[in-house]
Amino acid sequence: MFRFLKPRGVKTGCFLLLLGTPLLFVWFLKNPGKTVVVQNMGEDSQVKTPKNNSYVRSWPSCQQNTSVQNITDLNTLPNNIQDFLYYRHCRHFPMLLDLPDKCGGPDKSAEVFLLLVVKTSPLNYDRREVLRKTWAKERLHNGVWIRRVFISGTSDSGFEKMRLNKLLELEHGEHSDILQWDIMDTFYNLTLKQMLFLEWMERNCPNVRFLLNGDDDVFANTDNMVEFLQSLQDNDGGKHLFIGHVIQNVGPIRESYSKYFIPVQVQESETYPPYCGGGGFLLSGYTASVIYNMSKSVSLLPIDDVYMGMCLAKAGLGPTSHIGVKTAGLYVPSSVLDRYDPCFFRDVLLVHRFLPAHLYLMWHQINDPNLKCSQKKRLQPHQIW
Ligand SMILES: *[C@@H]1O[C@H](CO)[C@@H](O)[C@H](O)[C@H]1NC(C)=O
Ligand SMILES: *[C@@H]1O[C@H](CO)[C@@H](O)[C@H](O)[C@H]1NC(C)=O
Ligand SMILES: *[C@@H]1O[C@H](CO)[C@@H](O)[C@H](O)[C@H]1NC(C)=O
Ligand SMILES: *[C@@H]1O[C@H](CO)[C@@H](O)[C@H](O)[C@H]1NC(C)=O
Ligand SMILES: *[C@@H]1O[C@H](CO)[C@@H](O)[C@H](O)[C@H]1NC(C)=O
């Protein structure tokens, strides 16, 4: 997500990173997506399945922090912020849909080169369907495995919540690609969802090489990503890597009408550390583990991409910009050029905000072997911001 128009990240990195490295290993995963549907999730804290191969403990429900009622001017804050403060310390929630064998087990998880982790909400069925057929397709590319998980909470309440849970359960049964926690899938719970994912990863896929963490409405050129990551000479996922659209020199928005409102009661400091816009960023398995470890001692901030930056900063690390990541959208500076010309998208890594129909078409167009792009249709670095 892009939310600050003025300050923009420093851009480094190469624009075109398409050199494939020689095929070193061909990895095969057996049963990559054994699915588990957790039944009868109740209020109590008992393990519900005979087998202990899945994280199915239902956590005792987390209690409100009653001291929050004493926070200065609490009652002047919007309800969702008050709610956030009361439950800010809650980090454990039961899973409704799990995939403990997604990466072939913790030991074999090193065989997954790129794990696509896509934030989705139950209702976004059309987005998930198109991603499964396009950039998020599970496949072997250039000799390495790409795998996919959607991460979701629950939406709505009553019958509608049950219907939407049923939908995810159906999709999970068919595609083995949904992780769902029993949390409300709201904007201010995105950080929580992200951290629940990292905890899941630590348990089930700790040795995954790289991850793409992004929204379900982005266009990601995952073939280019694999080739870019393979071209890194000294990093096989075991070293720090966190790249995307870097946002820096910004701080909390104090206007209560903003979607991104963060009052002093949530964060006093006027600055955020550098972070990558949450529409999509690439990170190594090592960095995912560092962030998870640091998160245990960094209190939650409701804006997930900023929070990742805070955890990085705590570890003395930072994000790096890549010019091919356009979480603010791709700016094609002419009224006579088609802004959806596939030639503009062939070389990028990620562009934010695509409708499913545009995404489906674009993926097919950039993969068309007959696609001809003249030099003037290759985006030049100065044309992209
Ligand atoms: C089941 O798994 C949990 C979480 O990993 C662990 O704490 C617990 O000891 C396990 N129980 C059994 C019976 O293996
Ligand atoms: C709130 O503040 C009052 C007055 O200082 C104090 O007596 C009370 O214990 C506090 N409540 C909590 C839950 O901290
Ligand atoms: C409860 O809220 C108070 C006031 O914001 C805070 O100082 C304290 O650290 C919180 N406790 C926990 C367990 O998060
Ligand atoms: C986050 O999810 C929890 C669990 O469903 C819910 O109690 C809480 O109200 C949600 N918080 C926000 C800020 O939406
Ligand atoms: C994170 O913590 C775990 C458990 O303490 C440790 O095994 C792991 O090496 C840590 N990860 C990193 C990248 O330091």
Coordinates of C-alpha atoms in Angstrom, one line a residue, residues 160-385:
E160 CA -22.5 -14.3 6.6
K161 CA -19.3 -15.1 8.5
M162 CA -20.2 -18.8 8.4
R163 CA -20.9 -18.7 4.7
L164 CA -17.5 -17.0 4.0
N165 CA -15.7 -19.5 6.1
K166 CA -17.4 -22.3 4.2
L167 CA -16.1 -20.7 0.9
L168 CA -12.5 -20.6 2.2
E169 CA -12.9 -24.2 3.3
L170 CA -14.1 -25.2 -0.1
E171 CA -11.2 -23.4 -1.8
H172 CA -8.8 -24.9 0.7
G173 CA -10.1 -28.4 -0.1
E174 CA -9.6 -27.8 -3.8
H175 CA -6.3 -25.9 -3.9
S176 CA -4.5 -26.4 -0.6
D177 CA -3.5 -22.8 -0.4
I178 CA -5.3 -21.1 2.4
L179 CA -4.2 -20.3 5.9
Q180 CA -6.9 -18.9 8.1
W181 CA -6.9 -17.6 11.6
D182 CA -9.8 -16.8 13.8
I183 CA -9.2 -13.1 13.8
M184 CA -11.3 -10.4 12.3
D185 CA -9.8 -9.5 8.9
T186 CA -9.8 -5.8 9.4
F187 CA -7.3 -3.1 8.3
Y188 CA -6.0 -2.6 11.8
N189 CA -5.5 -6.4 12.3
L190 CA -3.2 -6.7 9.3
T191 CA -0.1 -6.6 11.4
L192 CA -1.5 -9.4 13.6
K193 CA -2.2 -11.5 10.6
Q194 CA 1.3 -10.9 9.3
M195 CA 2.8 -12.0 12.6
L196 CA 0.6 -15.0 12.8
F197 CA 1.9 -16.0 9.4
L198 CA 5.6 -15.5 10.5
E199 CA 4.9 -17.7 13.5
W200 CA 3.4 -20.3 11.2
M201 CA 6.4 -20.1 8.9
E202 CA 8.8 -20.6 11.7
R203 CA 7.0 -23.8 12.6
N204 CA 6.3 -25.2 9.2
C205 CA 8.5 -23.7 6.5
P206 CA 11.6 -22.3 8.4
N207 CA 14.0 -22.9 5.6
V208 CA 12.2 -21.4 2.7
R209 CA 14.7 -19.4 0.6
F210 CA 12.7 -16.3 -0.3
L211 CA 9.2 -14.9 0.2
L212 CA 7.1 -12.5 -1.7
N213 CA 4.7 -10.9 0.7
G214 CA 2.0 -8.9 -1.0
D215 CA -1.6 -7.9 -1.5
D216 CA -4.1 -9.8 -3.7
D217 CA -4.5 -7.0 -6.1
V218 CA -1.0 -6.6 -7.4
F219 CA 0.6 -7.7 -10.6
A220 CA 3.8 -9.6 -9.7
N221 CA 6.2 -10.8 -12.3
T222 CA 7.2 -13.9 -10.4
D223 CA 9.3 -15.3 -13.2
N224 CA 11.4 -12.2 -13.1
M225 CA 11.6 -12.4 -9.3
V226 CA 12.9 -15.9 -9.4
E227 CA 15.5 -15.0 -12.0
F228 CA 16.5 -11.9 -10.0
L229 CA 16.8 -13.8 -6.8
Q230 CA 18.8 -16.5 -8.5
S231 CA 21.2 -13.9 -9.8
L232 CA 22.2 -12.8 -6.3
Q233 CA 25.6 -14.1 -6.0
D234 CA 26.1 -14.3 -2.3
N235 CA 22.6 -14.9 -0.9
D236 CA 20.7 -18.2 -1.1
G237 CA 18.1 -17.0 1.5
G238 CA 20.4 -17.4 4.4
K239 CA 21.3 -13.7 4.6
H240 CA 19.5 -10.5 5.0
L241 CA 17.3 -9.4 2.0
F242 CA 14.3 -7.1 2.2
I243 CA 13.5 -5.2 -1.0
G244 CA 10.6 -3.3 -2.4
H245 CA 9.4 0.3 -2.7
V246 CA 11.2 2.0 0.2
I247 CA 9.4 4.7 2.1
Q248 CA 11.4 6.8 4.5
N249 CA 11.5 10.1 6.4
V250 CA 7.8 9.8 7.2
G251 CA 6.0 9.5 10.5
P252 CA 2.6 8.8 12.0
I253 CA -0.4 10.6 10.5
R254 CA -2.1 12.4 13.4
E255 CA -5.3 13.4 11.6
S256 CA -8.1 11.2 12.9
Y257 CA -10.0 11.2 9.5
S258 CA -7.1 9.4 7.8
K259 CA -7.2 5.6 7.2
Y260 CA -3.7 5.5 8.6
F261 CA -4.4 7.6 11.7
I262 CA -2.0 6.7 14.5
P263 CA -2.6 8.8 17.6
V264 CA 0.1 9.5 20.2
Q265 CA -1.6 7.0 22.5
V266 CA -0.6 4.3 20.0
Q267 CA 2.9 5.7 19.1
E268 CA 4.5 8.7 20.7
S269 CA 7.5 8.9 18.3
E270 CA 7.0 11.3 15.4
T271 CA 9.0 9.1 13.0
Y272 CA 8.9 5.7 11.4
P273 CA 11.9 3.8 10.4
P274 CA 12.4 3.1 6.7
Y275 CA 10.0 0.4 5.4
C276 CA 8.7 -1.1 2.2
G277 CA 5.2 -0.3 0.9
G278 CA 3.0 -3.2 1.9
G279 CA 1.6 -3.8 -1.6
G280 CA 4.5 -6.2 -2.2
F281 CA 8.1 -6.8 -1.1
L282 CA 10.6 -9.6 -1.3
L283 CA 12.5 -11.0 1.7
S284 CA 14.8 -13.8 2.5
G285 CA 13.8 -16.7 4.8
Y286 CA 16.6 -15.4 7.1
T287 CA 15.1 -11.9 7.3
A288 CA 11.6 -13.4 7.9
S289 CA 13.0 -15.2 10.9
V290 CA 14.8 -12.1 12.2
I291 CA 11.5 -10.1 11.9
Y292 CA 9.6 -12.8 13.7
N293 CA 12.2 -12.9 16.5
M294 CA 12.3 -9.1 16.9
S295 CA 8.5 -8.9 16.9
K296 CA 8.3 -10.6 20.2
S297 CA 9.7 -7.5 21.8
V298 CA 8.2 -4.8 19.6
S299 CA 4.6 -3.9 20.6
L300 CA 2.2 -4.1 17.7
L301 CA 1.5 -1.1 15.5
P302 CA -1.6 -1.5 13.4
I303 CA 0.1 -0.6 10.1
D304 CA 1.7 -3.8 9.0
D305 CA 4.3 -2.5 6.6
V306 CA 5.6 0.1 9.0
Y307 CA 5.7 -2.6 11.7
M308 CA 7.9 -4.8 9.6
G309 CA 10.2 -1.8 9.2
M310 CA 10.3 -1.4 13.0
C311 CA 11.3 -5.0 13.5
L312 CA 14.0 -4.7 11.0
A313 CA 15.3 -1.5 12.6
K314 CA 15.4 -3.3 16.0
A315 CA 17.7 -5.9 14.4
G316 CA 19.9 -3.1 13.0
L317 CA 18.7 -3.9 9.4
G318 CA 16.9 -2.0 6.8
P319 CA 15.0 -2.3 3.5
T320 CA 16.5 -1.7 0.1
S321 CA 14.7 -0.2 -2.9
H322 CA 14.2 -2.0 -6.2
I323 CA 13.2 0.1 -9.1
G324 CA 11.1 -2.7 -10.5
V325 CA 8.7 -2.6 -7.5
K326 CA 5.9 -0.1 -8.1
T327 CA 3.6 -0.2 -5.2
A328 CA 2.3 3.2 -6.2
G329 CA 1.3 2.0 -9.6
L330 CA 3.2 2.3 -12.9
Y331 CA 3.3 5.8 -14.3
V332 CA 3.3 5.8 -18.0
P333 CA 3.9 9.5 -18.9
S334 CA 2.0 9.9 -22.1
S335 CA -1.6 10.2 -23.3
V336 CA -0.8 8.4 -26.6
L337 CA 0.6 5.3 -25.0
D338 CA -1.6 2.6 -23.6
R339 CA -0.8 2.3 -19.9
Y340 CA -1.6 -1.4 -20.0
D341 CA 0.8 -2.1 -22.8
P342 CA 2.4 -5.4 -21.9
C343 CA 5.8 -4.1 -23.0
F344 CA 5.8 -1.8 -19.9
F345 CA 5.1 -4.7 -17.6
R346 CA 7.5 -7.3 -19.0
D347 CA 10.5 -6.0 -17.1
V348 CA 9.0 -5.0 -13.8
L349 CA 8.8 -7.1 -10.6
L350 CA 5.6 -5.8 -9.1
V351 CA 3.0 -3.2 -9.8
H352 CA 0.2 -2.3 -7.4
R353 CA -3.6 -2.3 -8.2
F354 CA -4.8 -4.5 -10.9
L355 CA -8.3 -5.7 -11.5
P356 CA -8.6 -9.4 -11.9
A357 CA -9.6 -9.0 -15.6
H358 CA -6.6 -6.8 -16.4
L359 CA -4.3 -9.1 -14.5
Y360 CA -5.4 -12.2 -16.4
L361 CA -4.9 -10.5 -19.7
M362 CA -1.5 -9.0 -18.8
W363 CA -0.1 -12.3 -17.5
H364 CA -1.0 -13.9 -20.8
Q365 CA 0.3 -11.0 -22.9
I366 CA 3.7 -10.8 -21.2
N367 CA 4.2 -14.5 -21.6
D368 CA 3.3 -14.5 -25.3
P369 CA 6.4 -15.7 -27.1
N370 CA 5.4 -13.4 -30.0
L371 CA 5.3 -10.3 -28.0
K372 CA 7.5 -7.7 -29.7
C373 CA 8.6 -4.7 -27.8
S374 CA 10.5 -1.9 -29.5
Q375 CA 13.2 -0.2 -27.6
K376 CA 11.0 2.8 -27.0
K377 CA 8.4 0.6 -25.3
R378 CA 11.0 -0.7 -22.8
L379 CA 10.5 1.5 -19.8
Q380 CA 13.5 3.6 -19.1
P381 CA 14.4 4.1 -15.4
H382 CA 13.6 7.8 -15.6
Q383 CA 10.1 7.0 -16.8
I384 CA 9.2 5.2 -13.7
W385 CA 9.1 6.7 -10.3

